[in-house]
Tab-separated table of N, CA and C in Angstrom:
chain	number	residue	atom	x	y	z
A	654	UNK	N	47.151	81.992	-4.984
A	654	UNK	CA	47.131	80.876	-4.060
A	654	UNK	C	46.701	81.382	-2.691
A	655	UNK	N	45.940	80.818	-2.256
A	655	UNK	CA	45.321	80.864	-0.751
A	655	UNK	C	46.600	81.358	0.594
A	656	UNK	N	46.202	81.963	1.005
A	656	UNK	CA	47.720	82.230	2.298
A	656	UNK	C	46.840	81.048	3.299
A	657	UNK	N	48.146	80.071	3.831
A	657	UNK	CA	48.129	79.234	5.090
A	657	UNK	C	48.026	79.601	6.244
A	658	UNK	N	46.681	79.518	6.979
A	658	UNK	CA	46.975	80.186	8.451
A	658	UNK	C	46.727	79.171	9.526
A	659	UNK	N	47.410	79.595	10.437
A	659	UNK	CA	47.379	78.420	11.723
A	659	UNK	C	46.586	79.257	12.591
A	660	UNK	N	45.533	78.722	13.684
A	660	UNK	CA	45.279	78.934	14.353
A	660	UNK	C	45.444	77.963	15.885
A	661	UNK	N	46.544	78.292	16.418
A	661	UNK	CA	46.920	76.664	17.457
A	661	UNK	C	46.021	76.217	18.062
A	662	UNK	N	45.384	77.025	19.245
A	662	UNK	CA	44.651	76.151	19.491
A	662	UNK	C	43.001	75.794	19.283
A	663	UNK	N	42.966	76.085	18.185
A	663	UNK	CA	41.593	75.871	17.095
A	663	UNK	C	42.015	74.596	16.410
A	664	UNK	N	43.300	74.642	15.538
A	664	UNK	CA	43.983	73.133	14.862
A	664	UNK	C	44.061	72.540	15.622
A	665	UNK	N	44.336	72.391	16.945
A	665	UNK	CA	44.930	71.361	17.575
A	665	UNK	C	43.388	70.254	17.841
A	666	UNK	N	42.908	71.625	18.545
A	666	UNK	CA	41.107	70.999	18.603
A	666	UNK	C	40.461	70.431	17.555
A	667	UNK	N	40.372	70.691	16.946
A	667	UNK	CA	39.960	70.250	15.400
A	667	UNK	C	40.832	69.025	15.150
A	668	UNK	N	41.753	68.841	15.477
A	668	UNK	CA	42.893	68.133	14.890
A	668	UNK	C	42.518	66.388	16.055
A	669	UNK	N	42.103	66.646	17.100
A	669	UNK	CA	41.951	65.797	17.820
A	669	UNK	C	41.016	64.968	18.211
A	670	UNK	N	39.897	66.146	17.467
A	670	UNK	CA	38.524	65.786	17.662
A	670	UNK	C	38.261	65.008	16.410
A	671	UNK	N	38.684	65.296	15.462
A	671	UNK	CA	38.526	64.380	13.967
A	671	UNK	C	39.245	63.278	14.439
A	672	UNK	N	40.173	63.196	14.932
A	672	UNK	CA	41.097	61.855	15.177
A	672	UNK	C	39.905	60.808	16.069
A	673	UNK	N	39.091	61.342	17.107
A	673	UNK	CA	38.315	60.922	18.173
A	673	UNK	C	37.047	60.375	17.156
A	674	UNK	N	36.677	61.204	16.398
A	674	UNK	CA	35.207	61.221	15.964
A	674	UNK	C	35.442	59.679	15.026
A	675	UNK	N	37.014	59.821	14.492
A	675	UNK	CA	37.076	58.861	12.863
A	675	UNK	C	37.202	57.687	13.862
A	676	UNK	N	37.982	57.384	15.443
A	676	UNK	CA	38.110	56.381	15.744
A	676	UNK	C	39.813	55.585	15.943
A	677	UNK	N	40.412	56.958	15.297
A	677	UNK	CA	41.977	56.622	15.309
A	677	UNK	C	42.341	56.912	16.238
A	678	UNK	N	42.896	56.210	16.715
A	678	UNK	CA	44.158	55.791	18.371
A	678	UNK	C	45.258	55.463	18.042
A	679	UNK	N	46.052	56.894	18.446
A	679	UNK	CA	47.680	57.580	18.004
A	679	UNK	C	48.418	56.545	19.172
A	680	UNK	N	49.608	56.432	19.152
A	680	UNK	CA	50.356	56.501	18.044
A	680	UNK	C	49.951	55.597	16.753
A	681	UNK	N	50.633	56.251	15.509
A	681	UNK	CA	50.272	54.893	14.316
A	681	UNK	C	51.723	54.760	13.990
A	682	UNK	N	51.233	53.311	13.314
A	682	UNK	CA	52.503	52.595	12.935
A	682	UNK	C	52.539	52.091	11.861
A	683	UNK	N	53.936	51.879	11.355
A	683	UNK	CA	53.534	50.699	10.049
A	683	UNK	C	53.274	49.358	10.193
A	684	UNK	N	52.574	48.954	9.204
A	684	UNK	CA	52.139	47.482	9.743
A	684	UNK	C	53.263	46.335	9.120
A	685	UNK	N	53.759	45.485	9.483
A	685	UNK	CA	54.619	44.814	9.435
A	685	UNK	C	54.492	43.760	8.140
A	686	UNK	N	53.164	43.267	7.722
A	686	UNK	CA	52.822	42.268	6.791
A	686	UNK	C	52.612	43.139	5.361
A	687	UNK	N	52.282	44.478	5.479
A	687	UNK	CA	51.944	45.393	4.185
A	687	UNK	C	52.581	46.450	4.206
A	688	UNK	N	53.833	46.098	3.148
A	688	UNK	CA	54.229	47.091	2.628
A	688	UNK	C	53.313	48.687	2.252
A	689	UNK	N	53.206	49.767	2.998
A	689	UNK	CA	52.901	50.903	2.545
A	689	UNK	C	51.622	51.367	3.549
A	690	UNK	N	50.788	50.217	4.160
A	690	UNK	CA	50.174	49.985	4.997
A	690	UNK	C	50.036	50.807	6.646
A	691	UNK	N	49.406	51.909	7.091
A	691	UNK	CA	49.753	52.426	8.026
A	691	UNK	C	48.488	52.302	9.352
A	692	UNK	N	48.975	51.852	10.376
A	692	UNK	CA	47.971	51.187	11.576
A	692	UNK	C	48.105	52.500	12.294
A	693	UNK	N	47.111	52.040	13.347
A	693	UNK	CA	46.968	53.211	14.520
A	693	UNK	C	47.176	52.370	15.609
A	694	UNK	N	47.237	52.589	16.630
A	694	UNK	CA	47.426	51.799	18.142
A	694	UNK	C	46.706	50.423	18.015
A	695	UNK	N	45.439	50.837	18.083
A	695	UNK	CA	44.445	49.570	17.880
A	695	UNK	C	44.650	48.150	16.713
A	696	UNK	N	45.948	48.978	16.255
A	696	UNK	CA	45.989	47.860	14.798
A	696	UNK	C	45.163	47.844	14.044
A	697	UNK	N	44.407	49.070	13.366
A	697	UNK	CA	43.311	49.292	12.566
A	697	UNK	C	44.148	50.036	11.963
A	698	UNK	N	43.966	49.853	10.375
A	698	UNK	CA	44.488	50.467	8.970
A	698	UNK	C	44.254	52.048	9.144
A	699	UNK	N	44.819	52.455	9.153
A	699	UNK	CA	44.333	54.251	8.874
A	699	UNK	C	44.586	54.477	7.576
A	700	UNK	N	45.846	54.449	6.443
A	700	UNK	CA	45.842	54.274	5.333
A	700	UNK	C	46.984	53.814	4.952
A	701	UNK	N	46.878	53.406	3.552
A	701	UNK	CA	47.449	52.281	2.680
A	701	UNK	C	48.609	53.795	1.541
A	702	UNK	N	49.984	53.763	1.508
A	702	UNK	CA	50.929	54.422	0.664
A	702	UNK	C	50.428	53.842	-0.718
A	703	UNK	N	50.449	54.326	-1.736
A	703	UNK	CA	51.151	53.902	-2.853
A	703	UNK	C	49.840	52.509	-2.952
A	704	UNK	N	48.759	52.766	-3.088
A	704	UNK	CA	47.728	51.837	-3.329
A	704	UNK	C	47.861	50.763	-4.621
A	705	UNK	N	48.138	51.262	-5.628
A	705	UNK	CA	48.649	50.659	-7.211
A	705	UNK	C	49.906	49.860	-6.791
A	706	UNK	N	50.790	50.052	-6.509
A	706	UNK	CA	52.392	49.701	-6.224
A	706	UNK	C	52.633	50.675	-7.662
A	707	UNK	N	52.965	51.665	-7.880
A	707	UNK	CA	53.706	52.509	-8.788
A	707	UNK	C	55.120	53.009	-8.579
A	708	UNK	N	55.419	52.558	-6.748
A	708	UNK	CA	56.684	52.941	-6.276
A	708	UNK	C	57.717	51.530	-5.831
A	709	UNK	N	58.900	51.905	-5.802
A	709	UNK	CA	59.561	50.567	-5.215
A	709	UNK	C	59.238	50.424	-3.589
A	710	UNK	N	58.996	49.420	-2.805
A	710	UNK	CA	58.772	49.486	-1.638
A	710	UNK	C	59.837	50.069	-0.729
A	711	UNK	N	61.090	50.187	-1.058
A	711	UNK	CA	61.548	51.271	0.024
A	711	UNK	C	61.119	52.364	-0.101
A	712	UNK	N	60.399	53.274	-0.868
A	712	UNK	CA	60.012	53.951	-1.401
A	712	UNK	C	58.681	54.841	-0.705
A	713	UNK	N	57.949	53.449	-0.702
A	713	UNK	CA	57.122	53.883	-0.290
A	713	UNK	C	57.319	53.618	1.296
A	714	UNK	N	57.812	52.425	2.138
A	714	UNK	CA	57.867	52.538	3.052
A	714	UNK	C	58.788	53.850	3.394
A	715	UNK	N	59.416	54.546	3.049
A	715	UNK	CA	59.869	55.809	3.759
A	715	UNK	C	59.205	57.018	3.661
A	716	UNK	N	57.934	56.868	2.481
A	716	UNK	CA	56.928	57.801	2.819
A	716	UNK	C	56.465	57.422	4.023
A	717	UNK	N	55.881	56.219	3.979
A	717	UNK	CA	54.634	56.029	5.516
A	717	UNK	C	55.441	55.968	6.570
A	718	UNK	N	56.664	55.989	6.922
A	718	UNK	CA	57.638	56.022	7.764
A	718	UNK	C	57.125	57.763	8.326
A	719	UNK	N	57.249	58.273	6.999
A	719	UNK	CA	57.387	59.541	6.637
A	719	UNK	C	55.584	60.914	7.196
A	720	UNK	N	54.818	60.066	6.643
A	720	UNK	CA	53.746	60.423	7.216
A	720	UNK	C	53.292	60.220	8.801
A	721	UNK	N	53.433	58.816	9.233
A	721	UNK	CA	52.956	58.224	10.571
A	721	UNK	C	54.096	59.469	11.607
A	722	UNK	N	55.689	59.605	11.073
A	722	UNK	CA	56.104	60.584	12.093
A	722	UNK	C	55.136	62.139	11.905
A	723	UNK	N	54.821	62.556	10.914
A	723	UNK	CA	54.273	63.709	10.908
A	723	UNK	C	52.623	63.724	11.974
A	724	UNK	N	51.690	62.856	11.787
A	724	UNK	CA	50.382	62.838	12.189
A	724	UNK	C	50.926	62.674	13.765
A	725	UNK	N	51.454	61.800	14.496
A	725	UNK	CA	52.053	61.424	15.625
A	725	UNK	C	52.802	62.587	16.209
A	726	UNK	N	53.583	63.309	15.226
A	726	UNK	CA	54.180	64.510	16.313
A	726	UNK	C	53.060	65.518	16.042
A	727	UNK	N	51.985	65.603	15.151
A	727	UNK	CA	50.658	66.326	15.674
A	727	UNK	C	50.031	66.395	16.460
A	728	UNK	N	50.246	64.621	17.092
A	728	UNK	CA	49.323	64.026	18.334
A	728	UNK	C	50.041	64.420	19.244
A	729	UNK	N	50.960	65.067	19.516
A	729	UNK	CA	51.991	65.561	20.565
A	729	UNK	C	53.177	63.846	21.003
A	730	UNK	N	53.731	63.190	20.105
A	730	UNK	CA	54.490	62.308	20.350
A	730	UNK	C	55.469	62.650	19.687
A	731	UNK	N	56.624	62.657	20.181
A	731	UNK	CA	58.249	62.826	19.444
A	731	UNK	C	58.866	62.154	19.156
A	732	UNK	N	59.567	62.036	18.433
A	732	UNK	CA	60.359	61.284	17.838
A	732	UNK	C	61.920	61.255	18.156
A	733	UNK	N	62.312	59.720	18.583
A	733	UNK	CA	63.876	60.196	19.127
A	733	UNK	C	64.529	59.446	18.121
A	734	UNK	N	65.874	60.376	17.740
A	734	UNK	CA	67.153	59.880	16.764
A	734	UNK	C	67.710	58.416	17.259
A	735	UNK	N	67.967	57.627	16.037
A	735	UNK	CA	68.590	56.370	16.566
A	735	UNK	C	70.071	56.721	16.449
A	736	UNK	N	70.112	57.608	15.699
A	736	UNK	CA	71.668	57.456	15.476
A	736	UNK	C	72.232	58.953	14.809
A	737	UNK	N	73.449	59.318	15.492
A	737	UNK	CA	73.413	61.146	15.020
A	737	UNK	C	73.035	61.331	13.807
A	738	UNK	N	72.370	62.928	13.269
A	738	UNK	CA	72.672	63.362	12.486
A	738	UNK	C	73.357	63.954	11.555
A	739	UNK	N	73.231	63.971	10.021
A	739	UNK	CA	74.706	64.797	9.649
A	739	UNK	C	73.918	65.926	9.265
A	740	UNK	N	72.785	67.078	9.883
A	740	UNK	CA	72.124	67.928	9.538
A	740	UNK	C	72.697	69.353	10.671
């Protein structure tokens, strides 16, 4: 298997410039009418969870819950706790 390497600020560049080039404007969100459905600022689809429905929709909404926090704290946005953790 391939070894994973980071290079920061090469990824980050890369990472921002694809975001710029594709047209996506961070933060993204889920979209409220489609289950699995994930928007960017502009309210433009970036992508759709679970395309078939093969999952139950909480399911999938806690993937795209799950993804949109990951791409977003790439974009340098954080994420604050609503309520303590038990971690």
């Amino acid at each position: 298997m391939a070894e994973l390497r980071f290079d920061k600020q090469a990824d980050n560049d890369r990472y921002f410039s694809t975001l710029e080039t594709l047209g996506v404007v961070l933060p993204l969100r889920l979209d409220d009418e489609n289950v699995g459905d994930i928007l960017d600022h502009a309210g433009v689809t970036v992508l759709t969870v679970d395309v078939n429905n093969e999952r139950p929709d909480e399911d999938v909404t806690r993937l795209a819950e799950t993804i949109a926090l990951a791409i977003n704290t790439c974009g340098g946005f954080r994420s604050e706790r609503s309520e303590p953790s038990s971690i």
